Amino acid sequence: MAKVSSKNQVTLPVEAMRKAGLRAGDEVTVRPLGDGEVIIATRGSRVRRHAGIATGVYAAGELDRLRDEWER
């Protein structure tokens, strides 16, 4: 559980950060939903957030081989 400090700061739980794909230094927007609820959303690049998610899909060197086929 997070707690609002006297300076209106909240430390987000690590597990919530990981599941949301947020990292230290990410810029976020905070929007009120009303009656004690807010939405925290990243302003960061979706490309950066998804970069590397397909790691391990291709064998080492396989993408280079496929790219070489395009040039023929």
Short mmCIF file of C-alpha atoms in Angstrom, two decimals:
data_model
loop_
_atom_site.label_atom_id
_atom_site.label_comp_id
_atom_site.label_asym_id
_atom_site.label_seq_id
_atom_site.Cartn_x
_atom_site.Cartn_y
_atom_site.Cartn_z
CA MET A 1 0.00 0.00 0.00
CA ALA A 2 1.30 3.44 -0.93
CA LYS A 3 0.83 6.51 1.22
CA VAL A 4 0.57 10.21 0.30
CA SER A 5 3.26 12.24 2.08
CA SER A 6 2.88 15.73 3.52
CA LYS A 7 4.50 16.95 0.26
CA ASN A 8 1.81 15.18 -1.83
CA GLN A 9 4.32 12.55 -2.96
CA VAL A 10 3.56 8.87 -3.43
CA THR A 11 6.09 6.05 -3.78
CA LEU A 12 4.72 3.44 -6.15
CA PRO A 13 5.17 -0.22 -5.19
CA VAL A 14 7.88 -1.98 -7.21
CA GLU A 15 5.56 -4.76 -8.39
CA ALA A 16 3.03 -2.22 -9.71
CA MET A 17 5.83 -0.37 -11.53
CA ARG A 18 7.10 -3.58 -13.15
CA LYS A 19 3.65 -4.73 -14.25
CA ALA A 20 2.92 -1.28 -15.72
CA GLY A 21 6.28 -1.21 -17.52
CA LEU A 22 7.34 1.96 -15.71
CA ARG A 23 10.93 2.76 -14.82
CA ALA A 24 12.57 5.34 -12.60
CA GLY A 25 12.76 8.62 -14.50
CA ASP A 26 9.69 7.97 -16.68
CA GLU A 27 7.42 10.96 -17.03
CA VAL A 28 3.81 10.27 -16.08
CA THR A 29 0.55 12.15 -16.14
CA VAL A 30 -1.84 11.97 -13.21
CA ARG A 31 -5.55 12.41 -13.92
CA PRO A 32 -8.29 12.45 -11.31
CA LEU A 33 -11.15 9.98 -11.73
CA GLY A 34 -13.01 11.35 -8.77
CA ASP A 35 -13.84 10.25 -5.23
CA GLY A 36 -10.33 9.26 -4.19
CA GLU A 37 -9.16 7.71 -7.47
CA VAL A 38 -6.48 8.82 -9.92
CA ILE A 39 -4.97 7.33 -13.07
CA ILE A 40 -1.20 7.38 -13.51
CA ALA A 41 -0.15 6.96 -17.13
CA THR A 42 3.27 7.12 -18.75
CA ARG A 43 4.12 9.86 -21.19
CA GLY A 44 7.06 7.88 -22.50
CA SER A 45 7.54 6.43 -25.94
CA ARG A 46 5.57 3.28 -26.66
CA VAL A 47 8.42 2.18 -28.88
CA ARG A 48 10.86 2.37 -25.95
CA ARG A 49 8.44 0.54 -23.68
CA HIS A 50 8.12 -2.34 -26.13
CA ALA A 51 11.72 -2.47 -27.31
CA GLY A 52 13.26 -5.85 -26.61
CA ILE A 53 10.04 -7.77 -25.90
CA ALA A 54 10.79 -10.20 -28.73
CA THR A 55 14.27 -11.04 -27.46
CA GLY A 56 14.95 -14.73 -27.99
CA VAL A 57 12.39 -15.20 -30.77
CA TYR A 58 15.06 -15.47 -33.45
CA ALA A 59 18.24 -17.52 -33.22
CA ALA A 60 21.55 -15.64 -33.21
CA GLY A 61 22.31 -14.37 -36.72
CA GLU A 62 18.91 -15.36 -38.13
CA LEU A 63 17.70 -11.78 -38.63
CA ASP A 64 20.92 -10.89 -40.45
CA ARG A 65 20.39 -13.87 -42.76
CA LEU A 66 16.79 -12.83 -43.46
CA ARG A 67 17.82 -9.23 -44.14
CA ASP A 68 20.47 -10.46 -46.58
CA GLU A 69 17.72 -12.31 -48.49
CA TRP A 70 15.85 -9.01 -49.00
CA GLU A 71 18.85 -7.49 -50.75
CA ARG A 72 18.96 -10.20 -53.43
#
